[in-house]
């Protein structure tokens, strides 16, 4: 009899899976580690979801999330054919790899076109998606301040591949929180021959967005999610906006009922109550700026953020030690071991009370 291990594809055996942030069971812990929204969905969204929990659960949901795509199209000034909805934006990112990238063994040349390309640091799911698919990766560093290198600089650096079939850009960047200007993104898009995905998971907390590039260029897709700004991580709804031909290709390879029914209802109800959410963005941004100032006073080096988290270099002790010290104070933040960010903590912006508790704990640790 074959061992179970021998039944698994070598690629999968070797694979390092994506590591999600911890979802602790400990009571009373202030959870600032996974960039969730500290505020619940609006009362209208909760009511819509509750009202849908009935005998309908036995039925399949709308296979194309039609009503939601129509509302999104209206919001973004495009057609429903410009939009594909996924089980979180993670799903549409994965679909892009499957639709546009040949696995390694089929690639033609050394300077491979069949490459998934992205900057580092950025969203740690991209390498995992490439590895699952057996795709080649091209990983290029952002500038030391996490700025986007210009096309000129990328050409000079020679490592960037302008022919890559798929390029991911996290904008605003995660985990640095740095925002990018639409003209610099446009310059990069113009220079790329393959598909460019602008992953705008955090864009509602930023000064600007680049959605118009997805409607201007046939090879640009913008990814959005209801998880962060719209308090719907639990429901898993995200989407791409882009050219109808790219969208149709992605549509061909998704699961038939990829977006669950309650998720579709929650997301559609969210779009009917945007005023509520815009007030939340303002609160989160104001807490972000307050927290940045307070931590700076305590000796932290806080990078400017356009997101619902900050990247901050703590004083006195290594960042990894701070992770434990804050945990001892019942505050959970995130630390990444990657060399570019290992000196920093990534701190999700919670409520003002949570931010105050963090500052209080940090003050205590600094005084140790
Ligand atoms: C940059 C970025 N993109 C996409 C996602 C995925 O969001 P979701 O799958 O919840 O829509 C995340 C979540 O952490 C993220 O940080």
mmCIF file of N, CA, C and O in Angstrom, residues 61-142:
data_model
loop_
_atom_site.group_PDB
_atom_site.id
_atom_site.type_symbol
_atom_site.label_atom_id
_atom_site.label_comp_id
_atom_site.label_asym_id
_atom_site.label_seq_id
_atom_site.Cartn_x
_atom_site.Cartn_y
_atom_site.Cartn_z
ATOM 1 N N UNK A 61 -26.843 29.866 -4.168
ATOM 2 C CA UNK A 61 -26.901 31.332 -4.347
ATOM 3 C C UNK A 61 -26.790 31.687 -5.827
ATOM 4 O O UNK A 61 -26.505 30.824 -6.658
ATOM 5 N N UNK A 62 -26.981 32.961 -6.144
ATOM 6 C CA UNK A 62 -26.808 33.405 -7.523
ATOM 7 C C UNK A 62 -25.367 33.098 -7.974
ATOM 8 O O UNK A 62 -24.413 33.516 -7.314
ATOM 9 N N UNK A 63 -25.205 32.369 -9.072
ATOM 10 C CA UNK A 63 -23.859 31.900 -9.429
ATOM 11 C C UNK A 63 -22.903 33.018 -9.841
ATOM 12 O O UNK A 63 -21.681 32.852 -9.747
ATOM 13 N N UNK A 64 -23.413 34.145 -10.309
ATOM 14 C CA UNK A 64 -22.516 35.217 -10.763
ATOM 15 C C UNK A 64 -22.567 36.448 -9.851
ATOM 16 O O UNK A 64 -22.032 37.489 -10.212
ATOM 17 N N UNK A 65 -23.189 36.311 -8.712
ATOM 18 C CA UNK A 65 -23.375 37.452 -7.786
ATOM 19 C C UNK A 65 -23.922 38.653 -8.553
ATOM 20 O O UNK A 65 -23.450 39.783 -8.399
ATOM 21 N N UNK A 66 -24.950 38.391 -9.365
ATOM 22 C CA UNK A 66 -25.439 39.388 -10.330
ATOM 23 C C UNK A 66 -25.858 40.710 -9.669
ATOM 24 O O UNK A 66 -25.405 41.776 -10.072
ATOM 25 N N UNK A 67 -26.688 40.614 -8.624
ATOM 26 C CA UNK A 67 -27.195 41.849 -8.005
ATOM 27 C C UNK A 67 -26.038 42.662 -7.423
ATOM 28 O O UNK A 67 -25.992 43.888 -7.565
ATOM 29 N N UNK A 68 -25.101 41.982 -6.822
ATOM 30 C CA UNK A 68 -23.954 42.675 -6.228
ATOM 31 C C UNK A 68 -23.093 43.307 -7.314
ATOM 32 O O UNK A 68 -22.649 44.454 -7.190
ATOM 33 N N UNK A 69 -22.864 42.568 -8.405
ATOM 34 C CA UNK A 69 -22.044 43.124 -9.495
ATOM 35 C C UNK A 69 -22.732 44.338 -10.112
ATOM 36 O O UNK A 69 -22.066 45.302 -10.504
ATOM 37 N N UNK A 70 -24.059 44.317 -10.192
ATOM 38 C CA UNK A 70 -24.772 45.482 -10.740
ATOM 39 C C UNK A 70 -24.568 46.712 -9.851
ATOM 40 O O UNK A 70 -24.327 47.810 -10.336
ATOM 41 N N UNK A 71 -24.660 46.501 -8.553
ATOM 42 C CA UNK A 71 -24.462 47.626 -7.615
ATOM 43 C C UNK A 71 -23.018 48.138 -7.674
ATOM 44 O O UNK A 71 -22.769 49.338 -7.633
ATOM 45 N N UNK A 72 -22.074 47.200 -7.752
ATOM 46 C CA UNK A 72 -20.660 47.603 -7.823
ATOM 47 C C UNK A 72 -20.387 48.372 -9.109
ATOM 48 O O UNK A 72 -19.634 49.351 -9.129
ATOM 49 N N UNK A 73 -21.022 47.925 -10.196
ATOM 50 C CA UNK A 73 -20.830 48.591 -11.489
ATOM 51 C C UNK A 73 -21.317 50.039 -11.408
ATOM 52 O O UNK A 73 -20.667 50.960 -11.895
ATOM 53 N N UNK A 74 -22.450 50.216 -10.757
ATOM 54 C CA UNK A 74 -23.005 51.560 -10.596
ATOM 55 C C UNK A 74 -22.036 52.430 -9.784
ATOM 56 O O UNK A 74 -21.752 53.573 -10.138
ATOM 57 N N UNK A 75 -21.529 51.844 -8.703
ATOM 58 C CA UNK A 75 -20.610 52.580 -7.830
ATOM 59 C C UNK A 75 -19.355 53.013 -8.582
ATOM 60 O O UNK A 75 -18.859 54.122 -8.398
ATOM 61 N N UNK A 76 -18.833 52.129 -9.424
ATOM 62 C CA UNK A 76 -17.547 52.403 -10.071
ATOM 63 C C UNK A 76 -17.693 52.990 -11.478
ATOM 64 O O UNK A 76 -16.681 53.205 -12.158
ATOM 65 N N UNK A 77 -18.929 53.201 -11.917
ATOM 66 C CA UNK A 77 -19.129 53.788 -13.237
ATOM 67 C C UNK A 77 -18.681 52.874 -14.358
ATOM 68 O O UNK A 77 -18.019 53.309 -15.309
ATOM 69 N N UNK A 78 -19.017 51.590 -14.246
ATOM 70 C CA UNK A 78 -18.659 50.642 -15.308
ATOM 71 C C UNK A 78 -19.816 49.662 -15.487
ATOM 72 O O UNK A 78 -20.912 49.885 -14.958
ATOM 73 N N UNK A 79 -19.592 48.574 -16.232
ATOM 74 C CA UNK A 79 -20.646 47.582 -16.474
ATOM 75 C C UNK A 79 -20.426 46.369 -15.564
ATOM 76 O O UNK A 79 -19.292 46.123 -15.139
ATOM 77 N N UNK A 80 -21.482 45.598 -15.295
ATOM 78 C CA UNK A 80 -21.283 44.373 -14.496
ATOM 79 C C UNK A 80 -20.247 43.437 -15.133
ATOM 80 O O UNK A 80 -19.560 42.697 -14.436
ATOM 81 N N UNK A 81 -20.096 43.518 -16.454
ATOM 82 C CA UNK A 81 -19.113 42.672 -17.165
ATOM 83 C C UNK A 81 -17.674 43.057 -16.831
ATOM 84 O O UNK A 81 -16.739 42.342 -17.180
ATOM 85 N N UNK A 82 -17.504 44.217 -16.213
ATOM 86 C CA UNK A 82 -16.162 44.641 -15.766
ATOM 87 C C UNK A 82 -15.800 44.066 -14.400
ATOM 88 O O UNK A 82 -14.720 44.383 -13.885
ATOM 89 N N UNK A 83 -16.710 43.267 -13.821
ATOM 90 C CA UNK A 83 -16.506 42.872 -12.417
ATOM 91 C C UNK A 83 -16.658 41.367 -12.219
ATOM 92 O O UNK A 83 -17.596 40.752 -12.740
ATOM 93 N N UNK A 84 -15.717 40.791 -11.468
ATOM 94 C CA UNK A 84 -15.889 39.415 -10.992
ATOM 95 C C UNK A 84 -15.759 39.438 -9.471
ATOM 96 O O UNK A 84 -14.863 40.099 -8.933
ATOM 97 N N UNK A 85 -16.672 38.742 -8.805
ATOM 98 C CA UNK A 85 -16.664 38.706 -7.341
ATOM 99 C C UNK A 85 -16.095 37.356 -6.897
ATOM 100 O O UNK A 85 -16.311 36.333 -7.548
ATOM 101 N N UNK A 86 -15.360 37.379 -5.816
ATOM 102 C CA UNK A 86 -14.756 36.144 -5.309
ATOM 103 C C UNK A 86 -15.011 35.939 -3.835
ATOM 104 O O UNK A 86 -15.537 36.817 -3.142
ATOM 105 N N UNK A 87 -14.610 34.749 -3.385
ATOM 106 C CA UNK A 87 -14.694 34.382 -1.980
ATOM 107 C C UNK A 87 -13.541 35.089 -1.247
ATOM 108 O O UNK A 87 -12.516 34.497 -0.937
ATOM 109 N N UNK A 88 -13.703 36.395 -1.047
ATOM 110 C CA UNK A 88 -12.603 37.231 -0.585
ATOM 111 C C UNK A 88 -11.755 37.625 -1.789
ATOM 112 O O UNK A 88 -11.817 36.974 -2.837
ATOM 113 N N UNK A 89 -10.968 38.711 -1.636
ATOM 114 C CA UNK A 89 -10.113 39.063 -2.782
ATOM 115 C C UNK A 89 -9.009 38.029 -2.941
ATOM 116 O O UNK A 89 -8.472 37.853 -4.032
ATOM 117 N N UNK A 90 -8.694 37.283 -1.894
ATOM 118 C CA UNK A 90 -7.725 36.187 -2.033
ATOM 119 C C UNK A 90 -8.115 35.262 -3.183
ATOM 120 O O UNK A 90 -7.258 34.780 -3.921
ATOM 121 N N UNK A 91 -9.399 34.983 -3.326
ATOM 122 C CA UNK A 91 -9.796 34.057 -4.392
ATOM 123 C C UNK A 91 -9.537 34.655 -5.770
ATOM 124 O O UNK A 91 -9.031 33.967 -6.667
ATOM 125 N N UNK A 92 -9.877 35.935 -5.964
ATOM 126 C CA UNK A 92 -9.666 36.497 -7.301
ATOM 127 C C UNK A 92 -8.165 36.630 -7.609
ATOM 128 O O UNK A 92 -7.750 36.473 -8.760
ATOM 129 N N UNK A 93 -7.352 36.869 -6.580
ATOM 130 C CA UNK A 93 -5.897 36.900 -6.797
ATOM 131 C C UNK A 93 -5.418 35.522 -7.272
ATOM 132 O O UNK A 93 -4.614 35.407 -8.203
ATOM 133 N N UNK A 94 -5.943 34.479 -6.647
ATOM 134 C CA UNK A 94 -5.563 33.106 -7.042
ATOM 135 C C UNK A 94 -6.036 32.797 -8.460
ATOM 136 O O UNK A 94 -5.316 32.173 -9.247
ATOM 137 N N UNK A 95 -7.241 33.265 -8.786
ATOM 138 C CA UNK A 95 -7.767 33.035 -10.141
ATOM 139 C C UNK A 95 -6.860 33.689 -11.185
ATOM 140 O O UNK A 95 -6.645 33.135 -12.274
ATOM 141 N N UNK A 96 -6.317 34.845 -10.861
ATOM 142 C CA UNK A 96 -5.449 35.556 -11.818
ATOM 143 C C UNK A 96 -4.215 34.713 -12.122
ATOM 144 O O UNK A 96 -3.790 34.610 -13.279
ATOM 145 N N UNK A 97 -3.639 34.098 -11.094
ATOM 146 C CA UNK A 97 -2.461 33.254 -11.324
ATOM 147 C C UNK A 97 -2.844 32.090 -12.239
ATOM 148 O O UNK A 97 -2.144 31.777 -13.207
ATOM 149 N N UNK A 98 -3.983 31.487 -11.968
ATOM 150 C CA UNK A 98 -4.404 30.321 -12.758
ATOM 151 C C UNK A 98 -4.764 30.696 -14.188
ATOM 152 O O UNK A 98 -4.561 29.913 -15.122
ATOM 153 N N UNK A 99 -5.302 31.892 -14.390
ATOM 154 C CA UNK A 99 -5.766 32.273 -15.734
ATOM 155 C C UNK A 99 -4.653 32.821 -16.616
ATOM 156 O O UNK A 99 -4.704 32.681 -17.838
ATOM 157 N N UNK A 100 -3.632 33.443 -16.021
ATOM 158 C CA UNK A 100 -2.681 34.196 -16.852
ATOM 159 C C UNK A 100 -1.264 33.637 -16.853
ATOM 160 O O UNK A 100 -0.431 34.094 -17.630
ATOM 161 N N UNK A 101 -0.977 32.679 -15.985
ATOM 162 C CA UNK A 101 0.419 32.236 -15.838
ATOM 163 C C UNK A 101 0.553 30.754 -16.175
ATOM 164 O O UNK A 101 -0.205 29.931 -15.648
ATOM 165 N N UNK A 102 1.503 30.416 -17.046
ATOM 166 C CA UNK A 102 1.801 29.002 -17.299
ATOM 167 C C UNK A 102 2.685 28.490 -16.161
ATOM 168 O O UNK A 102 3.599 29.193 -15.732
ATOM 169 N N UNK A 103 2.445 27.250 -15.714
ATOM 170 C CA UNK A 103 3.375 26.685 -14.731
ATOM 171 C C UNK A 103 4.781 26.581 -15.335
ATOM 172 O O UNK A 103 4.939 26.598 -16.546
ATOM 173 N N UNK A 104 5.785 26.455 -14.477
ATOM 174 C CA UNK A 104 7.190 26.524 -14.885
ATOM 175 C C UNK A 104 7.575 25.619 -16.040
ATOM 176 O O UNK A 104 8.243 26.040 -16.970
ATOM 177 N N UNK A 105 7.140 24.349 -15.983
ATOM 178 C CA UNK A 105 7.663 23.404 -16.976
ATOM 179 C C UNK A 105 7.259 23.770 -18.400
ATOM 180 O O UNK A 105 7.904 23.357 -19.342
ATOM 181 N N UNK A 106 6.209 24.600 -18.540
ATOM 182 C CA UNK A 106 5.776 24.991 -19.884
ATOM 183 C C UNK A 106 6.387 26.323 -20.316
ATOM 184 O O UNK A 106 6.200 26.768 -21.430
ATOM 185 N N UNK A 107 7.107 26.972 -19.421
ATOM 186 C CA UNK A 107 7.669 28.280 -19.776
ATOM 187 C C UNK A 107 8.780 28.108 -20.802
ATOM 188 O O UNK A 107 9.455 27.091 -20.842
ATOM 189 N N UNK A 108 8.955 29.172 -21.641
ATOM 190 C CA UNK A 108 9.834 28.993 -22.796
ATOM 191 C C UNK A 108 11.294 29.359 -22.527
ATOM 192 O O UNK A 108 12.190 28.618 -22.892
ATOM 193 N N UNK A 109 11.524 30.480 -21.888
ATOM 194 C CA UNK A 109 12.907 30.960 -21.866
ATOM 195 C C UNK A 109 13.378 31.221 -20.444
ATOM 196 O O UNK A 109 12.621 31.110 -19.489
ATOM 197 N N UNK A 110 14.645 31.563 -20.302
ATOM 198 C CA UNK A 110 15.220 31.818 -18.981
ATOM 199 C C UNK A 110 14.621 33.103 -18.376
ATOM 200 O O UNK A 110 14.153 33.102 -17.259
ATOM 201 N N UNK A 111 14.682 34.195 -19.158
ATOM 202 C CA UNK A 111 14.037 35.436 -18.697
ATOM 203 C C UNK A 111 12.545 35.239 -18.964
ATOM 204 O O UNK A 111 11.983 35.697 -19.970
ATOM 205 N N UNK A 112 11.953 34.442 -18.084
ATOM 206 C CA UNK A 112 10.623 33.920 -18.370
ATOM 207 C C UNK A 112 9.554 34.993 -18.417
ATOM 208 O O UNK A 112 9.494 35.853 -17.550
ATOM 209 N N UNK A 113 8.717 34.843 -19.430
ATOM 210 C CA UNK A 113 7.503 35.659 -19.434
ATOM 211 C C UNK A 113 6.527 35.093 -18.405
ATOM 212 O O UNK A 113 5.793 35.824 -17.751
ATOM 213 N N UNK A 114 6.516 33.760 -18.315
ATOM 214 C CA UNK A 114 5.551 33.089 -17.431
ATOM 215 C C UNK A 114 5.978 33.244 -15.982
ATOM 216 O O UNK A 114 6.372 32.283 -15.320
ATOM 217 N N UNK A 115 5.913 34.467 -15.527
ATOM 218 C CA UNK A 115 6.434 34.795 -14.200
ATOM 219 C C UNK A 115 5.391 35.575 -13.407
ATOM 220 O O UNK A 115 4.743 36.463 -13.946
ATOM 221 N N UNK A 116 5.259 35.202 -12.125
ATOM 222 C CA UNK A 116 4.480 36.031 -11.207
ATOM 223 C C UNK A 116 5.467 36.994 -10.560
ATOM 224 O O UNK A 116 6.448 36.571 -9.957
ATOM 225 N N UNK A 117 5.210 38.271 -10.715
ATOM 226 C CA UNK A 117 6.167 39.281 -10.263
ATOM 227 C C UNK A 117 5.525 40.182 -9.202
ATOM 228 O O UNK A 117 4.348 40.539 -9.325
ATOM 229 N N UNK A 118 6.317 40.525 -8.214
ATOM 230 C CA UNK A 118 5.798 41.429 -7.172
ATOM 231 C C UNK A 118 6.966 42.053 -6.430
ATOM 232 O O UNK A 118 8.103 41.598 -6.545
ATOM 233 N N UNK A 119 6.656 43.095 -5.692
ATOM 234 C CA UNK A 119 7.684 43.770 -4.898
ATOM 235 C C UNK A 119 7.760 43.121 -3.519
ATOM 236 O O UNK A 119 6.794 42.516 -3.039
ATOM 237 N N UNK A 120 8.917 43.305 -2.888
ATOM 238 C CA UNK A 120 9.025 42.894 -1.495
ATOM 239 C C UNK A 120 9.468 44.088 -0.648
ATOM 240 O O UNK A 120 10.315 44.847 -1.122
ATOM 241 N N UNK A 121 8.875 44.325 0.533
ATOM 242 C CA UNK A 121 7.797 43.511 1.078
ATOM 243 C C UNK A 121 6.455 43.886 0.446
ATOM 244 O O UNK A 121 6.236 45.028 0.080
ATOM 245 N N UNK A 122 5.596 42.879 0.302
ATOM 246 C CA UNK A 122 4.195 43.148 -0.039
ATOM 247 C C UNK A 122 3.372 41.979 0.502
ATOM 248 O O UNK A 122 3.848 41.281 1.409
ATOM 249 N N UNK A 123 2.200 41.763 -0.041
ATOM 250 C CA UNK A 123 1.288 40.773 0.556
ATOM 251 C C UNK A 123 1.897 39.366 0.452
ATOM 252 O O UNK A 123 2.218 38.908 -0.654
ATOM 253 N N UNK A 124 2.033 38.708 1.598
ATOM 254 C CA UNK A 124 2.769 37.434 1.639
ATOM 255 C C UNK A 124 2.001 36.275 1.005
ATOM 256 O O UNK A 124 2.511 35.156 0.950
ATOM 257 N N UNK A 125 0.805 36.543 0.502
ATOM 258 C CA UNK A 125 0.078 35.474 -0.206
ATOM 259 C C UNK A 125 0.616 35.273 -1.631
ATOM 260 O O UNK A 125 0.541 34.165 -2.167
ATOM 261 N N UNK A 126 1.151 36.320 -2.262
ATOM 262 C CA UNK A 126 1.553 36.196 -3.680
ATOM 263 C C UNK A 126 2.534 35.041 -3.925
ATOM 264 O O UNK A 126 2.322 34.246 -4.848
ATOM 265 N N UNK A 127 3.629 34.919 -3.125
ATOM 266 C CA UNK A 127 4.533 33.794 -3.377
ATOM 267 C C UNK A 127 3.852 32.438 -3.202
ATOM 268 O O UNK A 127 4.161 31.488 -3.926
ATOM 269 N N UNK A 128 2.927 32.374 -2.258
ATOM 270 C CA UNK A 128 2.242 31.096 -2.008
ATOM 271 C C UNK A 128 1.384 30.732 -3.230
ATOM 272 O O UNK A 128 1.383 29.591 -3.689
ATOM 273 N N UNK A 129 0.686 31.720 -3.784
ATOM 274 C CA UNK A 129 -0.145 31.466 -4.965
ATOM 275 C C UNK A 129 0.721 31.001 -6.138
ATOM 276 O O UNK A 129 0.353 30.078 -6.874
ATOM 277 N N UNK A 130 1.875 31.641 -6.307
ATOM 278 C CA UNK A 130 2.782 31.246 -7.396
ATOM 279 C C UNK A 130 3.280 29.820 -7.160
ATOM 280 O O UNK A 130 3.299 28.996 -8.091
ATOM 281 N N UNK A 131 3.645 29.511 -5.929
ATOM 282 C CA UNK A 131 4.180 28.178 -5.619
ATOM 283 C C UNK A 131 3.114 27.091 -5.803
ATOM 284 O O UNK A 131 3.398 26.011 -6.322
ATOM 285 N N UNK A 132 1.898 27.360 -5.393
ATOM 286 C CA UNK A 132 0.819 26.370 -5.551
ATOM 287 C C UNK A 132 0.670 26.030 -7.037
ATOM 288 O O UNK A 132 0.456 24.880 -7.426
ATOM 289 N N UNK A 133 0.823 27.049 -7.877
ATOM 290 C CA UNK A 133 0.626 26.896 -9.319
ATOM 291 C C UNK A 133 1.877 26.355 -10.009
ATOM 292 O O UNK A 133 1.836 25.984 -11.187
ATOM 293 N N UNK A 134 2.990 26.298 -9.282
ATOM 294 C CA UNK A 134 4.250 25.880 -9.899
ATOM 295 C C UNK A 134 4.776 26.937 -10.852
ATOM 296 O O UNK A 134 5.415 26.629 -11.855
ATOM 297 N N UNK A 135 4.501 28.195 -10.539
ATOM 298 C CA UNK A 135 4.911 29.293 -11.423
ATOM 299 C C UNK A 135 6.258 29.861 -10.992
ATOM 300 O O UNK A 135 6.622 29.793 -9.819
ATOM 301 N N UNK A 136 6.988 30.434 -11.952
ATOM 302 C CA UNK A 136 8.227 31.140 -11.627
ATOM 303 C C UNK A 136 7.874 32.453 -10.939
ATOM 304 O O UNK A 136 6.810 33.023 -11.195
ATOM 305 N N UNK A 137 8.794 32.907 -10.053
ATOM 306 C CA UNK A 137 8.550 34.169 -9.337
ATOM 307 C C UNK A 137 9.681 35.142 -9.627
ATOM 308 O O UNK A 137 10.829 34.717 -9.727
ATOM 309 N N UNK A 138 9.346 36.398 -9.736
ATOM 310 C CA UNK A 138 10.372 37.438 -9.787
ATOM 311 C C UNK A 138 10.041 38.460 -8.707
ATOM 312 O O UNK A 138 8.974 39.081 -8.737
ATOM 313 N N UNK A 139 10.933 38.574 -7.740
ATOM 314 C CA UNK A 139 10.665 39.391 -6.563
ATOM 315 C C UNK A 139 11.687 40.529 -6.509
ATOM 316 O O UNK A 139 12.883 40.273 -6.501
ATOM 317 N N UNK A 140 11.200 41.746 -6.506
ATOM 318 C CA UNK A 140 12.093 42.910 -6.564
ATOM 319 C C UNK A 140 11.815 43.808 -5.353
ATOM 320 O O UNK A 140 10.648 44.036 -4.999
ATOM 321 N N UNK A 141 12.896 44.321 -4.758
ATOM 322 C CA UNK A 141 12.739 45.139 -3.537
ATOM 323 C C UNK A 141 12.115 46.490 -3.836
ATOM 324 O O UNK A 141 12.458 47.132 -4.829
ATOM 325 N N UNK A 142 11.248 46.925 -2.940
ATOM 326 C CA UNK A 142 10.816 48.319 -2.931
ATOM 327 C C UNK A 142 12.015 49.164 -2.502
ATOM 328 O O UNK A 142 13.037 48.626 -2.074
#
